[in-house]
PDB file of C-alpha atoms in Angstrom:
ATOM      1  CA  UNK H 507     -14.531  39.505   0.411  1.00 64.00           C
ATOM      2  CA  UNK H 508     -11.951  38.359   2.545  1.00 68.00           C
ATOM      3  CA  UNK H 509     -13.417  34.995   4.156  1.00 89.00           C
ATOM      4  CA  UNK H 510     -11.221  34.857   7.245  1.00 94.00           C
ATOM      5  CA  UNK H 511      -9.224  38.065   8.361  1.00 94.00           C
ATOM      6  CA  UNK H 512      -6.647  38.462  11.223  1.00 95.00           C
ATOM      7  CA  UNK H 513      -5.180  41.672  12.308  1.00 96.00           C
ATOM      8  CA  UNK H 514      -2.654  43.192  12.697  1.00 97.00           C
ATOM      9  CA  UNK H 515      -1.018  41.006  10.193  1.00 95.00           C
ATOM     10  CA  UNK H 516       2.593  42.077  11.472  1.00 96.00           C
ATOM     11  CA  UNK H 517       3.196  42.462  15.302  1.00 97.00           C
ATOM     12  CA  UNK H 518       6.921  43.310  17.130  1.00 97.00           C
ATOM     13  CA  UNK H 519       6.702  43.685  20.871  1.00 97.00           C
ATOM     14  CA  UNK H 520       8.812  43.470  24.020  1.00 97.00           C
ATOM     15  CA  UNK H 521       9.188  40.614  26.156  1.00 97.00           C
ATOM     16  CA  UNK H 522       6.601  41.265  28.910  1.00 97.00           C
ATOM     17  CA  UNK H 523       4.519  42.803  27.344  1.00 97.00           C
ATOM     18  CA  UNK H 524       0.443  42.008  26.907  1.00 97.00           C
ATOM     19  CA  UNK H 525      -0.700  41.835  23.513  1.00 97.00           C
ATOM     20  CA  UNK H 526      -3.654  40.508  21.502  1.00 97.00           C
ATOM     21  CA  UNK H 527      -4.912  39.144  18.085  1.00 98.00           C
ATOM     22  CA  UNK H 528      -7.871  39.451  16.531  1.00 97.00           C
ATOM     23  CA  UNK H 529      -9.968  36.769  14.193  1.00 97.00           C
ATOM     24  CA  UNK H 530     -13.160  37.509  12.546  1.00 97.00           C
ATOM     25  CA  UNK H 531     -14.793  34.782   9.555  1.00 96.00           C
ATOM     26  CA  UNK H 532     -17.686  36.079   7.605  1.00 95.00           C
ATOM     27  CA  UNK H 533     -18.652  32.459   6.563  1.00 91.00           C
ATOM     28  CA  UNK H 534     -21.257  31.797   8.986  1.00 90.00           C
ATOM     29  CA  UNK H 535     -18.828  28.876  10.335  1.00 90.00           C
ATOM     30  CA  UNK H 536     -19.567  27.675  13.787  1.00 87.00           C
ATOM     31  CA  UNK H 537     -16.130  26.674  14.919  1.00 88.00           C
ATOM     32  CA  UNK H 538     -13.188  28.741  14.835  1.00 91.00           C
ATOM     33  CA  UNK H 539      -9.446  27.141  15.823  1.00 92.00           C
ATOM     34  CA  UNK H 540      -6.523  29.128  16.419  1.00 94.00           C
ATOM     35  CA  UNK H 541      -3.206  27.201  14.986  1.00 94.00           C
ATOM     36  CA  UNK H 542       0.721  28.242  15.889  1.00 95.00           C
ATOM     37  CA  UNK H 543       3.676  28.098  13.296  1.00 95.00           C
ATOM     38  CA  UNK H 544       6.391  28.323  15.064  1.00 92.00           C
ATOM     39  CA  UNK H 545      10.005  29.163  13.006  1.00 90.00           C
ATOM     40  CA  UNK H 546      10.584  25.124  11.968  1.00 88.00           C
ATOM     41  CA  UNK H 547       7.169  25.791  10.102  1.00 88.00           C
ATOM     42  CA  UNK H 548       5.969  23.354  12.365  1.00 91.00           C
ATOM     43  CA  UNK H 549       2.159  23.662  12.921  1.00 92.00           C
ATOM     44  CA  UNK H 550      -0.122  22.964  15.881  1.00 91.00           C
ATOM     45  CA  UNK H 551      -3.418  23.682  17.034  1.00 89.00           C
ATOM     46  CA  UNK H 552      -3.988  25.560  19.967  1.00 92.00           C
ATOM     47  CA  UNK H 553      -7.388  26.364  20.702  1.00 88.00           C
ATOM     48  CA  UNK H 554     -10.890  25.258  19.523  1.00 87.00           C
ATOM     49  CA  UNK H 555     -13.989  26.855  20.056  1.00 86.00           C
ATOM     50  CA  UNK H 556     -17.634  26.002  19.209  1.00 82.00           C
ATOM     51  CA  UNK H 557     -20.077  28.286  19.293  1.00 77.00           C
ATOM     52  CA  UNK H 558     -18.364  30.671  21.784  1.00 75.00           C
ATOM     53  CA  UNK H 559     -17.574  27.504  23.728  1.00 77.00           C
ATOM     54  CA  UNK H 560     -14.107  26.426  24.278  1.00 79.00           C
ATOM     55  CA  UNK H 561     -13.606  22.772  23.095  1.00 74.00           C
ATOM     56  CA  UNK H 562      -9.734  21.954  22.796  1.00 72.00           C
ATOM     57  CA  UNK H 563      -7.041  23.450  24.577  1.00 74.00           C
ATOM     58  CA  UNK H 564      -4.290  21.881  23.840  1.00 75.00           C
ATOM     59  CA  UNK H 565      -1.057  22.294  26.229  1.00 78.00           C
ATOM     60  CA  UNK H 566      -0.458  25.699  25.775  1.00 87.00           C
ATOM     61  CA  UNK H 567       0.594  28.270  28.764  1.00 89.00           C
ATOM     62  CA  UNK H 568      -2.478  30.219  31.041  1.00 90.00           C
ATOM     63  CA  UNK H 569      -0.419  33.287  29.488  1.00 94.00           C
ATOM     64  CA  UNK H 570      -2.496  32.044  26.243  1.00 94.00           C
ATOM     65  CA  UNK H 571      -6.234  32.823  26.325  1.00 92.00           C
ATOM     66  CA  UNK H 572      -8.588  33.105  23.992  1.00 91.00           C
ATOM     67  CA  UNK H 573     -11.875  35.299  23.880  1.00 91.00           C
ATOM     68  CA  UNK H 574     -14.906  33.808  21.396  1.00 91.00           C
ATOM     69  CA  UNK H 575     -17.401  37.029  22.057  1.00 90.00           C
ATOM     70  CA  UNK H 576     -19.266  35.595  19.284  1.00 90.00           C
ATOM     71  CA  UNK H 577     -19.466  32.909  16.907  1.00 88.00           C
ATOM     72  CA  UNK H 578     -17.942  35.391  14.251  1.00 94.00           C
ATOM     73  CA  UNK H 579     -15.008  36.027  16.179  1.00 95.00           C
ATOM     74  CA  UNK H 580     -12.422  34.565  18.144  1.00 95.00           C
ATOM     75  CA  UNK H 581      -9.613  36.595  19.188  1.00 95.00           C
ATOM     76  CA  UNK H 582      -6.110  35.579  20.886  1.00 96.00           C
ATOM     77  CA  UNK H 583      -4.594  37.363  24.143  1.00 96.00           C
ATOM     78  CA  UNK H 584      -0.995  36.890  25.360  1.00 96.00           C
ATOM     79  CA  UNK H 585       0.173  37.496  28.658  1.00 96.00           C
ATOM     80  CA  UNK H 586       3.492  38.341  29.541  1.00 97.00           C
ATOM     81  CA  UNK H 587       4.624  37.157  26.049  1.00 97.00           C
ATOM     82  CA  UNK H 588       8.299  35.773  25.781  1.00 96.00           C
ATOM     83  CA  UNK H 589      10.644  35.212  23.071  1.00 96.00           C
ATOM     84  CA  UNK H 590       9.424  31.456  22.755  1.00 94.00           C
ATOM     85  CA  UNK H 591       6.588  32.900  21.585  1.00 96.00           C
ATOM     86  CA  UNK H 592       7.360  34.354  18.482  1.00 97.00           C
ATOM     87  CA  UNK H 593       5.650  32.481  15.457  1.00 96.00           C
ATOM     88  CA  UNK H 594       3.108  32.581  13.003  1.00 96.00           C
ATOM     89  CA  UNK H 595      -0.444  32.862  14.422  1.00 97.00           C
ATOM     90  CA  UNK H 596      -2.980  31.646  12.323  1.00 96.00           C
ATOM     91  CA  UNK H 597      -7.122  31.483  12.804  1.00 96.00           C
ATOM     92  CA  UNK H 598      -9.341  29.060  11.314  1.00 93.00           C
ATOM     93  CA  UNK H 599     -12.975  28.497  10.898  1.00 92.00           C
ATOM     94  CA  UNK H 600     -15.075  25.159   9.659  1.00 88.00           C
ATOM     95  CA  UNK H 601     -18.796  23.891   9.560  1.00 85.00           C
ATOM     96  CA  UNK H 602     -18.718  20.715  12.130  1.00 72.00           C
ATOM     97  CA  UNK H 603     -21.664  18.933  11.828  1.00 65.00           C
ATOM     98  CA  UNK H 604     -20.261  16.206  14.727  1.00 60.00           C
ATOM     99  CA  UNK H 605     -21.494  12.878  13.352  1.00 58.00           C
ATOM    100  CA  UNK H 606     -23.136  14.339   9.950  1.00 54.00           C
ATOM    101  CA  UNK H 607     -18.840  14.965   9.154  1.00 56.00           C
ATOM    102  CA  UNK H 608     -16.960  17.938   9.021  1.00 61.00           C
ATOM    103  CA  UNK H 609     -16.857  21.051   7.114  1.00 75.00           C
ATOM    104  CA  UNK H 610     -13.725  22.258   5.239  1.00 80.00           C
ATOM    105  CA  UNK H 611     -11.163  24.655   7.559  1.00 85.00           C
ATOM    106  CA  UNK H 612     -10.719  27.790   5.886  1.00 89.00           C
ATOM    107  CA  UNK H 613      -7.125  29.888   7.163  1.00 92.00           C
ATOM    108  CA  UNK H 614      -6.857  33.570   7.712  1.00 93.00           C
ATOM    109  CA  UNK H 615      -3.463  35.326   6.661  1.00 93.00           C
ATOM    110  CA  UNK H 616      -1.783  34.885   9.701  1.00 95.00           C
ATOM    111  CA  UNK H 617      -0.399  36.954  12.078  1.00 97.00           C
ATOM    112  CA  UNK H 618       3.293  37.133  12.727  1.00 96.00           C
ATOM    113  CA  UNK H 619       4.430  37.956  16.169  1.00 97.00           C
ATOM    114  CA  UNK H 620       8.120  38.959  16.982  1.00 97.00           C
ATOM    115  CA  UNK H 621       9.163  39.370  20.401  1.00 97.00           C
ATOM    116  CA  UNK H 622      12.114  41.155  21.253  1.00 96.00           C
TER     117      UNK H 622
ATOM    118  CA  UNK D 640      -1.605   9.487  19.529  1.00 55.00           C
ATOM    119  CA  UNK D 641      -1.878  11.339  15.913  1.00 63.00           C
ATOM    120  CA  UNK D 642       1.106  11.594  13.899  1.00 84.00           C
ATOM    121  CA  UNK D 643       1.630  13.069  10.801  1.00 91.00           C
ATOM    122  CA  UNK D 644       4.941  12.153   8.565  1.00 93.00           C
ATOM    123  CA  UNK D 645       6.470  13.996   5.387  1.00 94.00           C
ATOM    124  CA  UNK D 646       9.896  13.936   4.095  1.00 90.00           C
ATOM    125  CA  UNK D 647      11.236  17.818   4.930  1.00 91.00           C
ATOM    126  CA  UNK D 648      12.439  18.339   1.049  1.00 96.00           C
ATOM    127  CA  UNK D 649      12.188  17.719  -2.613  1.00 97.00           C
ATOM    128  CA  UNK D 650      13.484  19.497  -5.612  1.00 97.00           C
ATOM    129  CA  UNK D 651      12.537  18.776  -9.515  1.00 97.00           C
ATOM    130  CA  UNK D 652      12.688  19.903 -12.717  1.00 97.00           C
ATOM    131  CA  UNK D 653      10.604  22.250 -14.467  1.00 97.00           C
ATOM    132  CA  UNK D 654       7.798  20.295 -16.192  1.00 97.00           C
ATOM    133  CA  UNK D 655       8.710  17.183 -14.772  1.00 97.00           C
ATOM    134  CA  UNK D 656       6.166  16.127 -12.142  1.00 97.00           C
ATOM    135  CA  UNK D 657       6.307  16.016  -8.745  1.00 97.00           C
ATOM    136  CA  UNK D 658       5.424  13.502  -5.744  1.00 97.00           C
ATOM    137  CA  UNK D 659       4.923  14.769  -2.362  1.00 97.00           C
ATOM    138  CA  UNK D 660       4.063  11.706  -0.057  1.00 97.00           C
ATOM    139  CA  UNK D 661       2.885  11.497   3.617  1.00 95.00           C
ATOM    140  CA  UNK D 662       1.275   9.007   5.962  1.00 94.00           C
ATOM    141  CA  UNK D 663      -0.819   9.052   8.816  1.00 89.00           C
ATOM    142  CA  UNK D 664      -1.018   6.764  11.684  1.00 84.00           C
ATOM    143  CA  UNK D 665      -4.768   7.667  13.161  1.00 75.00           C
ATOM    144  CA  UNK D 666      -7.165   5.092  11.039  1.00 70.00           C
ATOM    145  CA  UNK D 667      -9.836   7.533  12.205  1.00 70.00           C
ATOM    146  CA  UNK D 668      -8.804  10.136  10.181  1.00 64.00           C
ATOM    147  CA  UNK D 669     -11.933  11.136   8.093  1.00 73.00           C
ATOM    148  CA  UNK D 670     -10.381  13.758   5.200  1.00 83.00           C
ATOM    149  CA  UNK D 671      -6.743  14.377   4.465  1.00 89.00           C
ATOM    150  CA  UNK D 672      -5.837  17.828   3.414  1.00 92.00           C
ATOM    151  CA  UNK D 673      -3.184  18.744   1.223  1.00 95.00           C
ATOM    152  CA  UNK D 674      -2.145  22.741   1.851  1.00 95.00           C
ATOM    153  CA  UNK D 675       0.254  24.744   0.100  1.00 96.00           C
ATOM    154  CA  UNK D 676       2.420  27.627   1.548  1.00 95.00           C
ATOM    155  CA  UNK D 677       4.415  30.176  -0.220  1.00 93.00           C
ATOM    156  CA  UNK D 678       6.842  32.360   1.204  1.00 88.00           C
ATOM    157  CA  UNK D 679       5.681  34.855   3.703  1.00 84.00           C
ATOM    158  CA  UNK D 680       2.330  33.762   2.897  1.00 87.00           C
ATOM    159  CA  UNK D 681      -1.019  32.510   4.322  1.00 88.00           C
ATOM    160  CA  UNK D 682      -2.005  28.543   4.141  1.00 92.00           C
ATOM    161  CA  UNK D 683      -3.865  27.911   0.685  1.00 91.00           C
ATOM    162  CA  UNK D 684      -6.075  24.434   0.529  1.00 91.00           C
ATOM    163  CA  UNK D 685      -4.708  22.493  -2.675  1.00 94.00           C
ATOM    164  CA  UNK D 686      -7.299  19.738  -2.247  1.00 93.00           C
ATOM    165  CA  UNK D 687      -8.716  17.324   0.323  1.00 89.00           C
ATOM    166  CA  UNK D 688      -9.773  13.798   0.030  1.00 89.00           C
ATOM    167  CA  UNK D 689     -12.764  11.960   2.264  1.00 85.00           C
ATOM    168  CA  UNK D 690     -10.908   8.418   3.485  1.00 81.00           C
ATOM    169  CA  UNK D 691     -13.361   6.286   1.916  1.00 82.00           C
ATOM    170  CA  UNK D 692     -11.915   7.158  -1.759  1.00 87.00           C
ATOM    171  CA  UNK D 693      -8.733   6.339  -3.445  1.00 91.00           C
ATOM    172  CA  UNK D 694      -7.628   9.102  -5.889  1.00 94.00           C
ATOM    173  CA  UNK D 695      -9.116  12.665  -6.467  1.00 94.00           C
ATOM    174  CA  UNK D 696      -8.078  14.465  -9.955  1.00 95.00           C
ATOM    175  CA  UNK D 697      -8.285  17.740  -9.888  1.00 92.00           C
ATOM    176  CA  UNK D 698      -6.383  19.779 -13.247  1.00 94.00           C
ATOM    177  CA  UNK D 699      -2.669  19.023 -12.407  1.00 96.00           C
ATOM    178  CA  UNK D 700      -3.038  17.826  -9.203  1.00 97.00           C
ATOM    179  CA  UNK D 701      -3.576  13.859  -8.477  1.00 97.00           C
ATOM    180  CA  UNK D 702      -3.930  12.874  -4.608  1.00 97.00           C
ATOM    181  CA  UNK D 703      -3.528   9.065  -3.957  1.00 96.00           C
ATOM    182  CA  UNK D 704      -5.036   8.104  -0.891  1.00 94.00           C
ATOM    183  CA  UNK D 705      -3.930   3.961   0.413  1.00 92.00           C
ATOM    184  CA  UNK D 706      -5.877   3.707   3.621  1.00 88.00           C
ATOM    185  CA  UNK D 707      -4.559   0.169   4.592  1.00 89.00           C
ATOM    186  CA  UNK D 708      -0.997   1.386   4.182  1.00 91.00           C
ATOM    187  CA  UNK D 709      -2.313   4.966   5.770  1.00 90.00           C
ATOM    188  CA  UNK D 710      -0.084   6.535   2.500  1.00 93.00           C
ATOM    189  CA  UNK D 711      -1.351   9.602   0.789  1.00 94.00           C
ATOM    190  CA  UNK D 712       0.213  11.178  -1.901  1.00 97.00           C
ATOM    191  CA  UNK D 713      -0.201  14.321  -4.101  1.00 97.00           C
ATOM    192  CA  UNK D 714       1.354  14.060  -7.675  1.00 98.00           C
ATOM    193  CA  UNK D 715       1.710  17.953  -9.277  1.00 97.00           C
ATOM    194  CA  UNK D 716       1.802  16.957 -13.303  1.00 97.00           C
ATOM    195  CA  UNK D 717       3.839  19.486 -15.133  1.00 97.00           C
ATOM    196  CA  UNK D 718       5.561  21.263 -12.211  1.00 98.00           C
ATOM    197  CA  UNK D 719       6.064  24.987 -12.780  1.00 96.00           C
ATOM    198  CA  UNK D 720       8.593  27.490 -10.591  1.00 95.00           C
ATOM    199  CA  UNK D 721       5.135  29.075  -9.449  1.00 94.00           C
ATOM    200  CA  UNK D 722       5.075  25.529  -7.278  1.00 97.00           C
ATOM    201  CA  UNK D 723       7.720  26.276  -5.284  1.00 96.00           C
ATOM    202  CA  UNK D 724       6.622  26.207  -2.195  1.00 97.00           C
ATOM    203  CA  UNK D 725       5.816  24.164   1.232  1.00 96.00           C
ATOM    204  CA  UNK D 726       2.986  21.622   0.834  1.00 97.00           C
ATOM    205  CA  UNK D 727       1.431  20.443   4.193  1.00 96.00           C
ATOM    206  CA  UNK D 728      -0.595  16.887   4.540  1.00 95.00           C
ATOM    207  CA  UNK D 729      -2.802  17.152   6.903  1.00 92.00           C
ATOM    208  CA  UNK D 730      -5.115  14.803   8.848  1.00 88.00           C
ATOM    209  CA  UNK D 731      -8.707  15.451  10.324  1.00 81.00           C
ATOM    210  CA  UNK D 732      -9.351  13.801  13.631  1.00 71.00           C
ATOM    211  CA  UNK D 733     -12.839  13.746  15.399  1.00 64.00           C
ATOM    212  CA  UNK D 734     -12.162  15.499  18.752  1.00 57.00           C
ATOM    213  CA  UNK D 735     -15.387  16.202  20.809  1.00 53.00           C
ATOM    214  CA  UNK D 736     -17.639  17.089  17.782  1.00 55.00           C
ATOM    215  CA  UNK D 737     -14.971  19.416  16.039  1.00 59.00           C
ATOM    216  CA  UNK D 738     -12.318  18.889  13.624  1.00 65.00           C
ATOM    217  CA  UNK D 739      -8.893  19.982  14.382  1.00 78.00           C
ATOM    218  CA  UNK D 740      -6.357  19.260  11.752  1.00 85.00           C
ATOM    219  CA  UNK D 741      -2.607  17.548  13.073  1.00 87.00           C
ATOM    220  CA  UNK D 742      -0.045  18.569  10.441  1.00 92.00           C
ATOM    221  CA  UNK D 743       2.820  16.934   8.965  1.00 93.00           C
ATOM    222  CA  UNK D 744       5.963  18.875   9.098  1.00 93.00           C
ATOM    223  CA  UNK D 745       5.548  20.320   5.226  1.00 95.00           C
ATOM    224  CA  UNK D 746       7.578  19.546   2.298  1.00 97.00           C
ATOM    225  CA  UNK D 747       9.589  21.654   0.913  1.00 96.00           C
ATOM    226  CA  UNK D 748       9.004  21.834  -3.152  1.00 97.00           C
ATOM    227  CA  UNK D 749      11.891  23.474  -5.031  1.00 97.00           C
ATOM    228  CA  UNK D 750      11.482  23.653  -8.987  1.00 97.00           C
ATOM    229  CA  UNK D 751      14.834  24.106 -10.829  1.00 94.00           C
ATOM    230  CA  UNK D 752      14.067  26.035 -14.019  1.00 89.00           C
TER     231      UNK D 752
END
C-alpha cells in the first residue's frame, strides 16, 4: 500500500493555464508539507498544514494555494502557472507531536510539472 | 537563518566506501535526515539521526553526527553502482509545532565500476 500518493505523476501545461495536484497519505499523519524541486535539484518547502490548518507558508506567489479538505489530504492549486514554475512537486506527511518531538516525514513520488 | 551545506559531487570506486559530509548551522536542529534520490525518482529516507547521539549503524550505512562542529556525515561501506545517486542531508527545525525539513543542495554519488 502506497503510504503517500500524488497524482498525476507527470503534468505538461501551457503558460496561463490553472492546474492542480493532488496528495493523499494513508498513514494517519496529522501534518502534511508540500516541498518544490526545482531543475538545480534544489529543495524547499512550501506549505505546511496541520490538521487542515495552514501553518507555514513560506514566500511563495498567491498564484500558489493549497487546499487541506481533510487531514488525509492536501492538494496543490496553481494559478496562472508560468514557466518558473516548472519543477518537481513533492507532498509529505509526519506525526508532530510539538514538544513530545517529531515524527518521521514520509515523501510521495512527486509530481513533475512542465510548463510550456 | 537555517542553512544546510553539501559539497555538489563525489565519485568512487566500486567497493571502496564512500563519505558524503554536510553541516548545519541551526543548533536547534532536533534529527538530521539523510535521503537518497535516484534518477527520475521519488525521495527515499536512508536513515535519520536524533542530535543527542553520535553515530547510528545501520548494515552499510554509518552516519556520524559532531554537534559542536554541527558536521554530519554518512559513510556507505562497500559502495555498489546501485548507489549512484543524489544523497540529501537534511535538517529538522521546530517551526510552530511542525517539522519542516531545510535541505542541503544533494550530493551527487557516482560509482565507477
Amino acid at each position: 500500500d502506497t503510504a503517500v500518493s500524488q497524482t498525476p505523476k507527470y503534468l505538461v501545461t501551457q503558460m496561463g493555464n490553472d492546474k492542480s495536484i493532488k496528495c493523499e497519505q494513508n498513514l494517519g499523519h496529522d501534518t502534511m508539507y508540500w516541498y518544490k524541486q526545482d531543475s538545480k535539484k534544489f529543495l524547499k518547502i512550501m506549505f505546511s498544514y496541520n490538521n487542515k490548518e495552514l501553518i507555514i507558508n513560506e514566500t511563495v506567489p498567491n498564484r500558489f494555494s493549497p487546499k487541506s479538505p481533510d487531514k488525509a489530504h492536501l492538494n496543490l492549486h496553481i494559478n496562472s502557472l508560468e514557466l518558473g514554475d516548472s519543477a518537481v512537486y513533492f507532498c509529505a506527511s509526519s506525526q508532530d507531536r510539538g514538544l513530545a518531538g517529531l515524527g518521521v516525514p514520509f515523501f510521495g513520488p512527486g509530481t513533475r510539472l512542465t510548463v510550456l | 537563518g537555517e542553512d544546510v551545506e553539501q559539497s555538489l559531487f563525489l565519485s568512487v570506486r566500486e567497493g571502496d566506501s564512500s563519505v558524503i559530509n554536510c553541516t548545519y548551522t541551526d543548533s536547534s536542529s532536533t534529527y538530521l535526515y539523510w535521503y537518497k534520490q535516484e534518477p527520475g525518482a521519488g525521495l527515499q529516507l536512508l536513515t535519520y539521526i536524533f542530535s543527542n547521539m553520535d553515530m547510528k549503524q545501520d548494515q552499510r550505512l554509518t552516519v556520524l553526527l559532531n554537534k559542536k562542529d554541527k558536521h554530519l556525515s554518512l559513510r556507505i561501506a562497500d559502495t555498489q553502482t546501485g548507489d549512484s545517486a543524489i544523497y540529501f542531508c537534511a535538517e529538522s527545525i521546530f517551526h510552530s509545532g511542525n517539522t519542516p525539513l531545510v535541505f542541503g543542495k544533494g550530493t551527487r554519488l557516482s560509482v565507477i565500476a
